[in-house]
Amino acid sequence: MNSLGGIRSWPAIWRSTTATMTTAESVRKVPQVLTVAGSDSGAGAGIQADLKVCAARGVYCASVITAVTAQNTKGVQSVHLLPPEFVSEQLKSVLSDFEFDVVKTGMLPSPEIVEVLLQNLSDFPIRALVVDPVMVSTSGHVLAGSSILSIFRERLLPIADIITPNVKEASALLGGVGIETVEEMRSAAKLLHEMGPRFVLVKGGDLPDSSESVDVFFDGKEFHELRSPRITTRNTHGTGCTLASCIAAELAKGSSMLSAVKVAKCFVDNALDYSKDIVIGSGKQGPFDHFFSLKKDPQSSRCSGFNPDDLFLYAVTDSRMNKKWNRSVVDAVKAAIEGGATIVQLREKEAETREFLQEAKSCVDVCRSHGVCLLINDRVDIALACDADGVHVGQSDMPVDLVRSLLGPDKIIGVSCKTPEQAHQAWRDGADYIGSGGVFPTNTKANNRTIGLDGLKEVCEASKLPVVAIGGIGISNAESVMRIDASNLKGVAVVSALFDQECVLTAAKKLHTTLEESKREI
Ligand SMILES: Cc1ncc(COP(=O)(O)OP(=O)(O)O)c(N)n1
Ligand SMILES: Cc1nc(C(=O)O)sc1CCOP(=O)(O)O
Ligand SMILES: [Mg+2]
């Protein structure tokens, strides 16, 4: 719905139960999704799955129910459509009250219900729309017949930011074309894109005889094939709803579309893998556990792909400081992570290439073993050579679009932005996040222009990407940074506050606590 195909604007504020609470102290920003879908009495799919995914991903989810199904692990026994007028009542109720970041649609069982959805979306403009064109349940029951095809094609798809059909749904939307190979999935994605959605994800889970689950993502220019090993399990009920809701949740948190899709695919794979042996119900197709991450070792299910929340406490190294305090970069990185750093950047301006590469390789090992991403400052060559998770570049370093073409779609790219224009460009070029500063004066980077808290806020408001603040930030002023009213400001990046200190571990712990406290107070 955005001309650039992403989330329109920020932020959404979740007003707590007392509607009169309006001061900065009494509101807490929470990303919000609205799901418009059918109820599954077995709770593996539909509204129930959507609510679970969003809760698991830390996103608030409201629900508008379009139909109630009598359904279990054996199949769908019966479907009761809600009157379109009542679907409309629900939509008006929540859309007039909440500020949703993303609306996600699932089962839309009649043209009349699609009509009331479209009417309400035009009365209450939303920021992004994820359309999962649910037509047939995993057990084979028709949930939306061919009567909805024309309104989907002509009116819903053109306003969608992303559509997520499986091959059967893609085929139905395209008038019954056969889709049996990845090549045919690509052609289908291209044809569906011509119907108007900004992005298309054709899910290949149903393709026959494949050891891999292959999904095809198309952004209008490029295709990405997202592959993962197929997990053999009976517990696949609700995978489509889960994937689409997870995309919506990640978008609501500020991810770019490709990142959101990758995280969602990884989330589904991890959930299926964790739940492959559980037995719920006696039928052929069981539900899986959306809350696996609460129960298993988080590092064993770490998703590839960028999680904007990782920007919370961003540790940026400095060779001079570590030399001054007589410690190696690897020891400094280890201590920062043990103290709570959530992402690390090696910014070793004085290191020789060979020495830098050696250090970078050791730091990659340390970071991987802790499930923390490691980025390299400026040096794309070093990042490639040590297989780092990504690169951070500035306005006079290698351009982001070129970095992206060298690193590929899977690596994280951050870019420094001091102005709204630079933030727009970062998004167009395919960056994953922006670093914005100097928020305060700093001695770490020579001749750095200070933009202040107001400049940071301006950049956050203009940015469709998550933002990390940088420059002169430490324990004494971190709270003032986190308090600017911008939901895409995800954290602070610091150099001297961690590395120009006697004990990196203690400094990191204290700063982490300060950030946690200021998050709670916002
Ligand atoms: C998270 C983060 N934000 C900004 C910068 C600055 O990058 P750049 O402008 O390229 O300056 P140098 O760090 O290369 O001096 C950063 N490194 N990290
Ligand atoms: C590396 C860097 N980039 C900045 C920017 O404004 O883009 S400020 C900065 C230095 C940050 O160091 P400290 O936390 O010690 O102030
Ligand atoms: Mg640089």
Coordinates of C-alpha atoms and ligand atoms in Angstrom, one line a residue:
M1 CA 0.0 0.0 0.0
N2 CA 3.1 2.1 0.2
S3 CA 4.5 3.1 -3.2
L4 CA 7.7 1.4 -2.1
G5 CA 5.9 -1.7 -0.9
G6 CA 6.7 -1.5 2.8
I7 CA 5.3 -0.2 6.0
R8 CA 3.9 3.2 5.7
S9 CA 4.7 5.1 8.9
W10 CA 5.6 4.8 12.5
P11 CA 4.9 4.5 15.3
A12 CA 1.8 2.8 16.8
I13 CA 1.1 3.4 20.4
W14 CA -0.7 0.8 22.5
R15 CA -2.8 2.8 24.9
S16 CA -3.0 0.9 28.1
T17 CA -6.4 0.1 29.6
T18 CA -7.0 3.5 31.0
A19 CA -7.8 5.5 27.9
T20 CA -7.0 8.8 29.6
M21 CA -3.3 7.9 30.0
T22 CA -1.5 10.2 27.7
T23 CA 1.7 11.3 29.4
A24 CA 5.1 10.0 28.2
E25 CA 5.3 8.0 31.5
S26 CA 2.1 6.2 31.0
V27 CA 2.2 4.8 27.5
R28 CA 4.2 1.9 26.2
K29 CA 4.7 1.3 22.5
V30 CA 3.9 -2.2 21.3
P31 CA 3.8 -3.3 17.7
Q32 CA 0.3 -4.3 16.7
V33 CA -1.2 -6.6 14.2
L34 CA -4.9 -7.2 13.3
T35 CA -5.8 -10.6 12.0
V36 CA -9.0 -11.0 10.0
A37 CA -9.6 -14.7 9.7
G38 CA -11.6 -17.8 10.6
S39 CA -11.8 -19.5 14.0
D40 CA -10.4 -23.1 14.2
S41 CA -11.9 -25.0 17.1
G42 CA -8.9 -27.3 17.2
A43 CA -6.7 -24.1 17.6
G44 CA -3.9 -25.3 15.2
A45 CA -4.7 -22.8 12.5
G46 CA -6.8 -19.7 11.8
I47 CA -7.3 -16.9 14.4
Q48 CA -6.0 -19.1 17.2
A49 CA -2.7 -19.7 15.4
D50 CA -2.4 -16.0 14.5
L51 CA -2.8 -15.0 18.1
K52 CA -0.2 -17.5 19.3
V53 CA 2.4 -16.5 16.6
C54 CA 2.1 -12.8 17.4
A55 CA 2.4 -13.5 21.2
A56 CA 5.5 -15.7 20.5
R57 CA 7.0 -12.9 18.5
G58 CA 6.3 -10.2 21.0
V59 CA 3.6 -8.4 19.1
Y60 CA 0.0 -7.6 20.2
C61 CA -2.6 -9.1 18.0
A62 CA -6.3 -8.2 17.8
S63 CA -8.7 -10.5 15.9
V64 CA -11.7 -10.1 13.7
I65 CA -13.5 -13.4 13.1
T66 CA -15.0 -14.0 9.6
A67 CA -16.2 -17.6 10.1
V68 CA -16.4 -20.3 12.8
T69 CA -15.3 -23.8 11.9
A70 CA -15.9 -27.0 13.7
Q71 CA -12.5 -28.5 13.1
N72 CA -10.0 -30.9 14.7
T73 CA -7.0 -33.0 13.7
K74 CA -9.3 -35.2 11.5
G75 CA -10.5 -32.3 9.3
V76 CA -13.2 -29.6 9.0
Q77 CA -16.7 -30.9 9.9
S78 CA -18.6 -27.7 9.4
V79 CA -18.2 -24.0 8.6
H80 CA -20.5 -21.2 9.9
L81 CA -20.0 -17.8 8.1
L82 CA -20.5 -14.7 10.2
P83 CA -22.9 -12.2 8.7
P84 CA -20.9 -9.6 6.7
E85 CA -22.6 -6.8 8.8
F86 CA -21.2 -8.4 12.0
V87 CA -17.7 -8.8 10.5
S88 CA -18.0 -5.1 9.7
E89 CA -19.0 -4.3 13.3
Q90 CA -15.9 -6.0 14.5
L91 CA -13.6 -4.3 12.0
K92 CA -15.0 -0.8 12.8
S93 CA -14.6 -1.6 16.5
V94 CA -10.9 -2.3 16.5
L95 CA -9.9 -0.2 13.5
S96 CA -11.4 2.9 15.1
D97 CA -9.6 2.3 18.3
F98 CA -6.2 0.7 17.7
E99 CA -3.3 1.9 15.5
F100 CA -2.4 -1.2 13.7
D101 CA 1.1 -1.5 12.1
V102 CA -0.1 -4.4 9.9
V103 CA -3.4 -6.1 9.0
K104 CA -3.2 -9.8 8.0
T105 CA -6.0 -11.6 6.3
G106 CA -6.7 -15.3 6.4
M107 CA -10.0 -17.0 5.6
L108 CA -12.2 -14.6 3.8
P109 CA -15.0 -17.0 2.9
S110 CA -17.4 -14.8 0.8
P111 CA -17.2 -11.9 -1.6
E112 CA -19.5 -9.9 0.8
I113 CA -17.0 -10.3 3.6
V114 CA -14.1 -9.2 1.4
E115 CA -16.3 -6.2 0.4
V116 CA -16.8 -5.1 4.0
L117 CA -13.1 -5.6 4.7
L118 CA -12.3 -3.4 1.7
Q119 CA -14.8 -0.8 2.8
N120 CA -13.3 -0.7 6.3
L121 CA -9.8 -0.5 5.1
S122 CA -10.7 2.5 3.0
D123 CA -12.4 4.2 6.0
F124 CA -9.5 3.5 8.3
P125 CA -6.3 3.5 6.3
I126 CA -3.7 1.0 7.5
R127 CA 0.0 0.8 7.2
A128 CA 0.6 -2.6 5.6
L129 CA -1.5 -5.5 4.4
V130 CA -0.5 -9.1 4.4
V131 CA -2.9 -11.3 2.4
D132 CA -2.8 -15.1 2.9
P133 CA -5.3 -16.2 0.3
V134 CA -6.7 -19.1 2.2
M135 CA -8.9 -21.3 0.0
V136 CA -8.5 -24.9 1.1
S137 CA -7.6 -26.3 4.6
T138 CA -4.6 -28.5 4.9
S139 CA -7.1 -31.4 5.2
G140 CA -8.6 -30.5 1.8
H141 CA -11.8 -28.7 3.0
V142 CA -12.8 -25.8 0.8
L143 CA -12.8 -22.7 3.0
A144 CA -13.4 -20.1 0.3
G145 CA -14.8 -21.1 -3.0
S146 CA -14.2 -19.8 -6.5
S147 CA -16.8 -17.0 -6.0
I148 CA -14.1 -15.0 -4.1
L149 CA -11.6 -15.2 -6.9
S150 CA -12.6 -12.1 -8.9
I151 CA -12.8 -9.8 -5.9
F152 CA -9.4 -11.1 -4.7
R153 CA -7.8 -10.5 -8.1
E154 CA -9.4 -7.2 -8.9
R155 CA -9.6 -5.5 -5.5
L156 CA -7.7 -7.2 -2.7
L157 CA -4.5 -8.2 -4.3
P158 CA -3.8 -4.8 -5.8
I159 CA -3.7 -3.2 -2.3
A160 CA -1.7 -6.0 -0.6
D161 CA 1.9 -5.5 0.4
I162 CA 2.5 -9.2 0.2
I163 CA 0.5 -12.2 -0.7
T164 CA 1.4 -15.7 0.5
P165 CA -0.4 -18.4 -1.6
N166 CA 0.6 -22.0 -1.6
V167 CA 0.9 -23.6 -5.1
K168 CA -2.8 -24.6 -5.1
E169 CA -3.9 -21.1 -4.2
A170 CA -1.5 -19.5 -6.7
S171 CA -2.9 -21.9 -9.4
A172 CA -6.5 -21.0 -8.5
L173 CA -5.8 -17.2 -8.6
L174 CA -4.2 -17.7 -12.0
G175 CA -7.2 -19.5 -13.4
G176 CA -5.9 -23.1 -12.9
V177 CA -2.4 -23.0 -14.4
G178 CA -0.3 -26.1 -13.4
I179 CA 2.5 -25.4 -10.9
E180 CA 4.7 -28.4 -10.3
T181 CA 8.3 -27.1 -10.4
V182 CA 10.2 -24.2 -8.9
E183 CA 10.5 -22.7 -12.3
E184 CA 6.7 -22.7 -12.6
M185 CA 6.5 -21.2 -9.1
R186 CA 8.7 -18.4 -10.4
S187 CA 6.4 -17.8 -13.4
A188 CA 3.3 -17.9 -11.1
A189 CA 4.9 -15.3 -8.7
K190 CA 5.6 -13.0 -11.6
L191 CA 2.0 -13.3 -13.0
L192 CA 0.6 -12.7 -9.5
H193 CA 2.8 -9.7 -9.0
E194 CA 1.3 -8.2 -12.2
M195 CA -2.1 -8.3 -10.3
G196 CA -0.8 -5.6 -8.0
P197 CA 0.7 -6.8 -4.7
R198 CA 4.1 -5.3 -3.9
F199 CA 5.6 -8.7 -3.0
V200 CA 4.7 -12.3 -3.7
L201 CA 5.7 -15.4 -1.8
V202 CA 4.6 -18.6 -3.5
K203 CA 5.0 -21.5 -0.9
G204 CA 6.2 -24.7 -2.3
G205 CA 5.6 -26.9 0.7
D206 CA 3.1 -29.0 -1.3
L207 CA 5.4 -29.6 -4.3
P208 CA 5.8 -33.4 -4.7
D209 CA 8.9 -35.4 -4.2
S210 CA 11.2 -32.8 -2.7
S211 CA 13.6 -33.2 0.1
E212 CA 13.5 -29.5 0.5
S213 CA 10.8 -27.0 1.2
V214 CA 11.3 -24.2 -1.4
D215 CA 9.4 -20.9 -1.3
V216 CA 9.8 -18.4 -4.1
F217 CA 9.9 -14.7 -3.1
F218 CA 9.5 -12.0 -5.9
D219 CA 9.8 -8.3 -5.3
G220 CA 9.0 -7.2 -8.8
K221 CA 12.6 -7.3 -9.9
E222 CA 14.4 -10.2 -8.3
F223 CA 13.5 -13.7 -7.2
H224 CA 14.8 -15.3 -4.1
E225 CA 14.5 -19.0 -3.5
L226 CA 14.1 -19.7 0.2
R227 CA 15.1 -23.3 0.9
S228 CA 15.1 -25.4 4.0
P229 CA 15.2 -29.1 4.6
R230 CA 11.7 -30.7 4.6
I231 CA 10.7 -31.8 8.1
T232 CA 8.9 -35.1 8.2
T233 CA 6.0 -34.8 10.7
R234 CA 2.2 -35.2 10.9
N235 CA 2.0 -31.9 12.8
T236 CA 1.8 -29.4 9.9
H237 CA -1.7 -28.0 10.6
G238 CA -1.6 -24.2 10.6
T239 CA 1.8 -23.7 8.8
G240 CA 0.3 -21.2 6.3
C241 CA -1.5 -19.1 8.9
T242 CA 1.7 -19.2 11.1
L243 CA 3.9 -18.1 8.3
A244 CA 1.7 -15.2 7.2
S245 CA 1.2 -14.0 10.8
C246 CA 4.9 -14.2 11.6
I247 CA 5.6 -12.1 8.5
A248 CA 3.0 -9.6 9.8
A249 CA 4.6 -9.6 13.3
E250 CA 8.1 -9.0 11.9
L251 CA 6.9 -6.2 9.7
A252 CA 5.1 -4.6 12.7
K253 CA 8.5 -4.7 14.5
G254 CA 10.1 -2.9 11.6
S255 CA 11.7 -5.5 9.5
S256 CA 12.1 -5.1 5.7
M257 CA 9.9 -7.5 3.7
L258 CA 12.6 -10.0 2.8
S259 CA 13.9 -10.1 6.3
A260 CA 10.4 -10.7 7.7
V261 CA 9.8 -13.5 5.2
K262 CA 13.1 -15.2 6.1
V263 CA 12.5 -15.0 9.8
A264 CA 8.9 -16.3 9.4
K265 CA 10.1 -19.3 7.3
C266 CA 12.8 -20.0 9.9
F267 CA 10.2 -19.7 12.7
V268 CA 7.9 -22.2 11.0
D269 CA 10.8 -24.6 10.5
N270 CA 11.9 -24.4 14.1
A271 CA 8.4 -24.9 15.4
L272 CA 7.8 -28.0 13.1
D273 CA 11.2 -29.4 14.1
Y274 CA 10.6 -28.9 17.8
S275 CA 7.0 -30.3 17.6
K276 CA 7.6 -33.2 15.1
D277 CA 7.0 -35.9 17.7
I278 CA 4.2 -34.4 19.8
V279 CA 0.8 -36.0 19.7
I280 CA -2.2 -33.8 20.0
G281 CA -5.5 -35.3 18.7
S282 CA -6.0 -38.6 17.0
G283 CA -6.4 -37.5 13.4
K284 CA -3.9 -37.4 10.5
Q285 CA -2.8 -33.8 10.9
G286 CA -1.8 -32.3 14.3
P287 CA -1.0 -28.8 15.4
F288 CA 2.5 -27.7 16.5
D289 CA 3.9 -25.7 19.3
H290 CA 4.3 -22.0 18.6
F291 CA 6.0 -21.4 22.0
F292 CA 8.9 -23.7 21.3
S293 CA 11.4 -20.9 22.0
L294 CA 10.3 -20.7 25.7
K295 CA 11.0 -24.4 26.1
K296 CA 14.2 -25.1 24.2
D297 CA 17.8 -23.8 24.2
P298 CA 17.4 -20.5 22.3
Q299 CA 20.7 -20.9 20.6
S300 CA 19.7 -24.1 18.9
S301 CA 16.8 -22.4 17.2
R302 CA 18.5 -19.2 16.3
C303 CA 17.0 -17.9 13.0
S304 CA 19.2 -16.7 10.2
G305 CA 17.9 -13.4 9.1
F306 CA 17.8 -10.1 10.8
N307 CA 15.9 -9.5 14.0
P308 CA 15.6 -5.7 14.6
D309 CA 15.4 -6.3 18.4
D310 CA 19.1 -7.4 18.2
L311 CA 19.9 -3.7 17.9
F312 CA 19.1 -3.2 21.6
L313 CA 22.6 -3.0 22.9
Y314 CA 25.0 -2.7 20.0
A315 CA 28.7 -3.1 20.9
V316 CA 31.1 -1.4 18.5
T317 CA 34.8 -2.2 19.1
D318 CA 37.8 0.2 18.9
S319 CA 41.3 -1.2 18.6
R320 CA 42.9 1.9 20.3
M321 CA 40.7 1.5 23.4
N322 CA 41.4 -2.3 23.7
K323 CA 45.1 -1.7 23.3
K324 CA 44.9 1.1 26.0
W325 CA 43.3 -1.4 28.4
N326 CA 45.6 -4.2 27.4
R327 CA 43.1 -6.7 26.2
S328 CA 42.5 -8.5 22.9
V329 CA 39.5 -7.7 20.7
V330 CA 38.2 -11.3 21.2
D331 CA 38.3 -11.0 25.0
A332 CA 36.6 -7.6 24.8
V333 CA 33.8 -9.0 22.5
K334 CA 33.3 -12.0 24.8
A335 CA 32.9 -9.7 27.9
A336 CA 30.5 -7.4 26.0
I337 CA 28.3 -10.3 25.1
E338 CA 28.4 -11.8 28.5
G339 CA 27.3 -8.4 29.9
G340 CA 24.3 -8.3 27.5
A341 CA 25.5 -6.9 24.1
T342 CA 22.9 -8.1 21.6
I343 CA 25.0 -7.5 18.4
V344 CA 28.6 -6.7 17.8
Q345 CA 30.5 -4.7 15.2
L346 CA 34.2 -4.9 14.7
R347 CA 35.4 -1.4 13.9
E348 CA 39.1 -1.8 13.8
K349 CA 40.3 1.3 11.9
E350 CA 44.0 0.8 12.6
A351 CA 44.4 -3.0 12.1
E352 CA 46.4 -4.4 9.2
T353 CA 44.2 -6.6 6.9
R354 CA 45.8 -9.9 7.9
E355 CA 45.6 -9.2 11.6
F356 CA 42.0 -7.9 11.2
L357 CA 41.0 -11.0 9.4
Q358 CA 42.5 -13.3 12.0
E359 CA 40.7 -11.4 14.8
A360 CA 37.5 -11.3 12.8
K361 CA 37.5 -15.1 12.4
S362 CA 38.0 -15.6 16.2
C363 CA 35.2 -13.1 16.9
V364 CA 32.8 -14.9 14.5
D365 CA 33.4 -18.1 16.5
V366 CA 32.7 -16.4 19.8
C367 CA 29.6 -14.6 18.5
R368 CA 28.2 -17.7 16.9
S369 CA 28.7 -19.8 20.1
H370 CA 26.6 -17.1 21.9
G371 CA 24.0 -16.7 19.2
V372 CA 24.9 -13.1 18.6
C373 CA 25.4 -11.5 15.2
L374 CA 28.8 -10.1 14.2
L375 CA 29.1 -7.3 11.7
I376 CA 32.3 -5.8 10.2
N377 CA 32.7 -2.0 9.9
D378 CA 33.5 -0.8 6.3
R379 CA 35.4 -3.9 5.1
V380 CA 33.2 -6.0 2.8
D381 CA 36.3 -8.1 1.9
I382 CA 36.9 -9.0 5.6
A383 CA 33.2 -9.8 6.1
L384 CA 33.2 -12.2 3.1
A385 CA 36.5 -13.8 4.1
C386 CA 35.4 -14.5 7.7
D387 CA 31.8 -15.2 6.9
A388 CA 30.6 -12.5 9.2
D389 CA 26.8 -11.9 9.6
G390 CA 27.0 -8.6 7.8
V391 CA 28.6 -5.2 7.3
H392 CA 28.1 -1.6 8.6
V393 CA 28.9 1.2 6.1
G394 CA 28.8 4.9 6.2
Q395 CA 27.8 7.5 3.6
S396 CA 31.4 7.6 2.2
D397 CA 31.9 3.9 2.2
M398 CA 30.9 1.4 -0.4
P399 CA 27.3 2.1 -1.5
V400 CA 24.7 -0.2 0.1
D401 CA 23.2 -1.6 -3.1
L402 CA 26.7 -2.7 -4.2
V403 CA 27.4 -4.2 -0.7
R404 CA 24.1 -6.0 -1.1
S405 CA 25.0 -7.4 -4.5
L406 CA 28.3 -8.6 -3.1
L407 CA 27.0 -10.1 0.2
G408 CA 23.7 -11.5 -1.2
P409 CA 20.3 -11.4 0.4
D410 CA 21.1 -13.3 3.6
K411 CA 23.6 -10.9 5.2
I412 CA 22.8 -7.9 7.4
I413 CA 23.6 -4.5 6.1
G414 CA 23.6 -1.4 8.3
V415 CA 24.1 2.1 7.0
S416 CA 24.9 5.4 8.8
C417 CA 22.2 8.1 8.2
K418 CA 22.1 11.7 9.6
T419 CA 19.2 12.9 7.5
P420 CA 15.7 11.7 6.4
E421 CA 16.9 11.6 2.8
Q422 CA 19.7 9.3 3.6
A423 CA 17.2 7.1 5.5
H424 CA 14.9 6.9 2.5
Q425 CA 17.9 6.0 0.3
A426 CA 19.0 3.3 2.8
W427 CA 15.7 1.6 2.5
R428 CA 15.6 1.8 -1.3
D429 CA 19.1 0.3 -1.5
G430 CA 18.2 -2.7 0.6
A431 CA 19.8 -2.0 4.0
D432 CA 18.4 -3.8 7.0
Y433 CA 18.8 -1.1 9.6
I434 CA 20.2 2.4 10.0
G435 CA 22.6 3.8 12.6
S436 CA 21.8 7.4 13.3
G437 CA 24.0 10.0 15.1
G438 CA 26.0 11.5 16.5
V439 CA 23.2 11.9 19.0
F440 CA 25.7 13.6 21.4
P441 CA 29.3 14.8 20.9
T442 CA 31.8 12.1 20.8
N443 CA 35.6 11.8 21.0
T444 CA 35.6 8.4 19.3
K445 CA 35.0 9.6 15.8
A446 CA 36.8 12.7 14.6
N447 CA 34.9 15.6 13.1
N448 CA 31.5 13.9 13.6
R449 CA 28.5 16.1 13.2
T450 CA 26.1 16.0 16.1
I451 CA 22.4 15.7 15.2
G452 CA 21.0 15.7 18.7
L453 CA 17.9 14.0 20.0
D454 CA 15.7 16.1 17.6
G455 CA 17.8 15.0 14.6
L456 CA 17.5 11.4 15.7
K457 CA 13.8 11.7 16.0
E458 CA 13.5 13.2 12.5
V459 CA 15.5 10.3 11.0
C460 CA 13.4 7.7 12.9
E461 CA 10.2 9.3 11.7
A462 CA 11.4 9.2 8.1
S463 CA 12.8 5.7 8.3
K464 CA 11.0 2.6 7.2
L465 CA 13.9 0.6 8.7
P466 CA 14.7 0.0 12.3
V467 CA 17.2 2.5 13.8
V468 CA 20.0 2.3 16.3
A469 CA 21.2 5.5 17.9
I470 CA 25.0 6.2 18.1
G471 CA 27.4 8.8 19.3
G472 CA 28.3 9.9 22.9
I473 CA 25.8 7.5 24.4
G474 CA 26.4 5.9 27.9
I475 CA 24.7 5.2 31.1
S476 CA 24.0 8.8 31.9
N477 CA 22.1 9.6 28.8
A478 CA 20.8 6.3 27.3
E479 CA 17.4 6.7 28.9
S480 CA 16.9 10.1 27.2
V481 CA 17.7 8.5 23.9
M482 CA 15.2 5.6 24.4
R483 CA 12.5 8.0 25.5
I484 CA 12.2 9.8 22.1
D485 CA 8.8 8.7 20.9
A486 CA 9.8 6.4 18.0
S487 CA 8.8 2.8 17.9
N488 CA 11.5 1.9 15.2
L489 CA 14.3 3.1 17.5
K490 CA 15.5 -0.3 18.7
G491 CA 18.5 0.5 20.8
V492 CA 21.9 2.2 21.2
A493 CA 25.3 1.5 19.6
V494 CA 28.2 2.4 21.9
V495 CA 32.0 2.3 21.7
S496 CA 33.6 4.1 24.7
A497 CA 30.8 3.3 27.1
L498 CA 31.8 -0.4 26.9
F499 CA 35.4 -0.5 25.6
D500 CA 37.0 2.6 27.2
Q501 CA 36.2 1.1 30.6
E502 CA 38.2 -0.9 33.0
C503 CA 35.8 -3.8 33.0
V504 CA 33.8 -4.4 29.8
L505 CA 31.6 -7.0 31.4
T506 CA 30.4 -4.7 34.2
A507 CA 30.0 -1.7 31.9
A508 CA 27.8 -3.9 29.5
K509 CA 25.7 -5.2 32.4
K510 CA 25.1 -1.7 33.8
L511 CA 24.1 -0.3 30.4
H512 CA 21.9 -3.3 29.6
T513 CA 20.1 -2.8 32.9
T514 CA 19.7 0.9 32.2
L515 CA 18.2 0.2 28.8
E516 CA 15.9 -2.4 30.2
E517 CA 14.7 0.0 32.8
S518 CA 14.1 2.8 30.3
K519 CA 12.2 0.4 28.1
R520 CA 9.9 -0.5 31.0
E521 CA 9.3 3.1 31.8
I522 CA 8.4 4.2 28.2
Ligands
LIG1 C1 25.8 1.3 14.3 C2 26.7 2.2 13.6 N1 26.2 3.4 13.3 C3 27.0 4.3 12.7 C4 28.4 4.0 12.4 C5 29.3 4.9 11.7 O1 29.7 4.4 10.4 P1 30.5 5.4 9.4 O2 29.6 6.6 9.2 O3 30.9 4.6 8.3 O4 31.7 5.8 10.2 P2 32.9 4.8 10.7 O5 32.4 3.9 11.8 O6 33.3 4.0 9.6 O7 33.9 5.7 11.2 C6 28.8 2.7 12.9 N2 30.1 2.4 12.7 N3 28.0 1.9 13.4
LIG2 C1 31.4 5.2 15.1 C2 30.5 6.3 15.3 N1 29.6 6.7 14.3 C3 29.0 7.8 14.7 C4 27.9 8.5 13.8 O1 27.5 9.5 14.2 O2 27.6 7.9 12.8 S1 29.4 8.3 16.2 C5 30.5 7.1 16.4 C6 31.4 6.9 17.6 C7 30.6 6.4 18.7 O3 31.4 6.2 19.8 P1 31.0 6.5 21.3 O4 30.0 5.6 21.7 O5 32.3 6.2 22.0 O6 30.6 7.9 21.3
MG3 MG 32.5 3.6 7.7

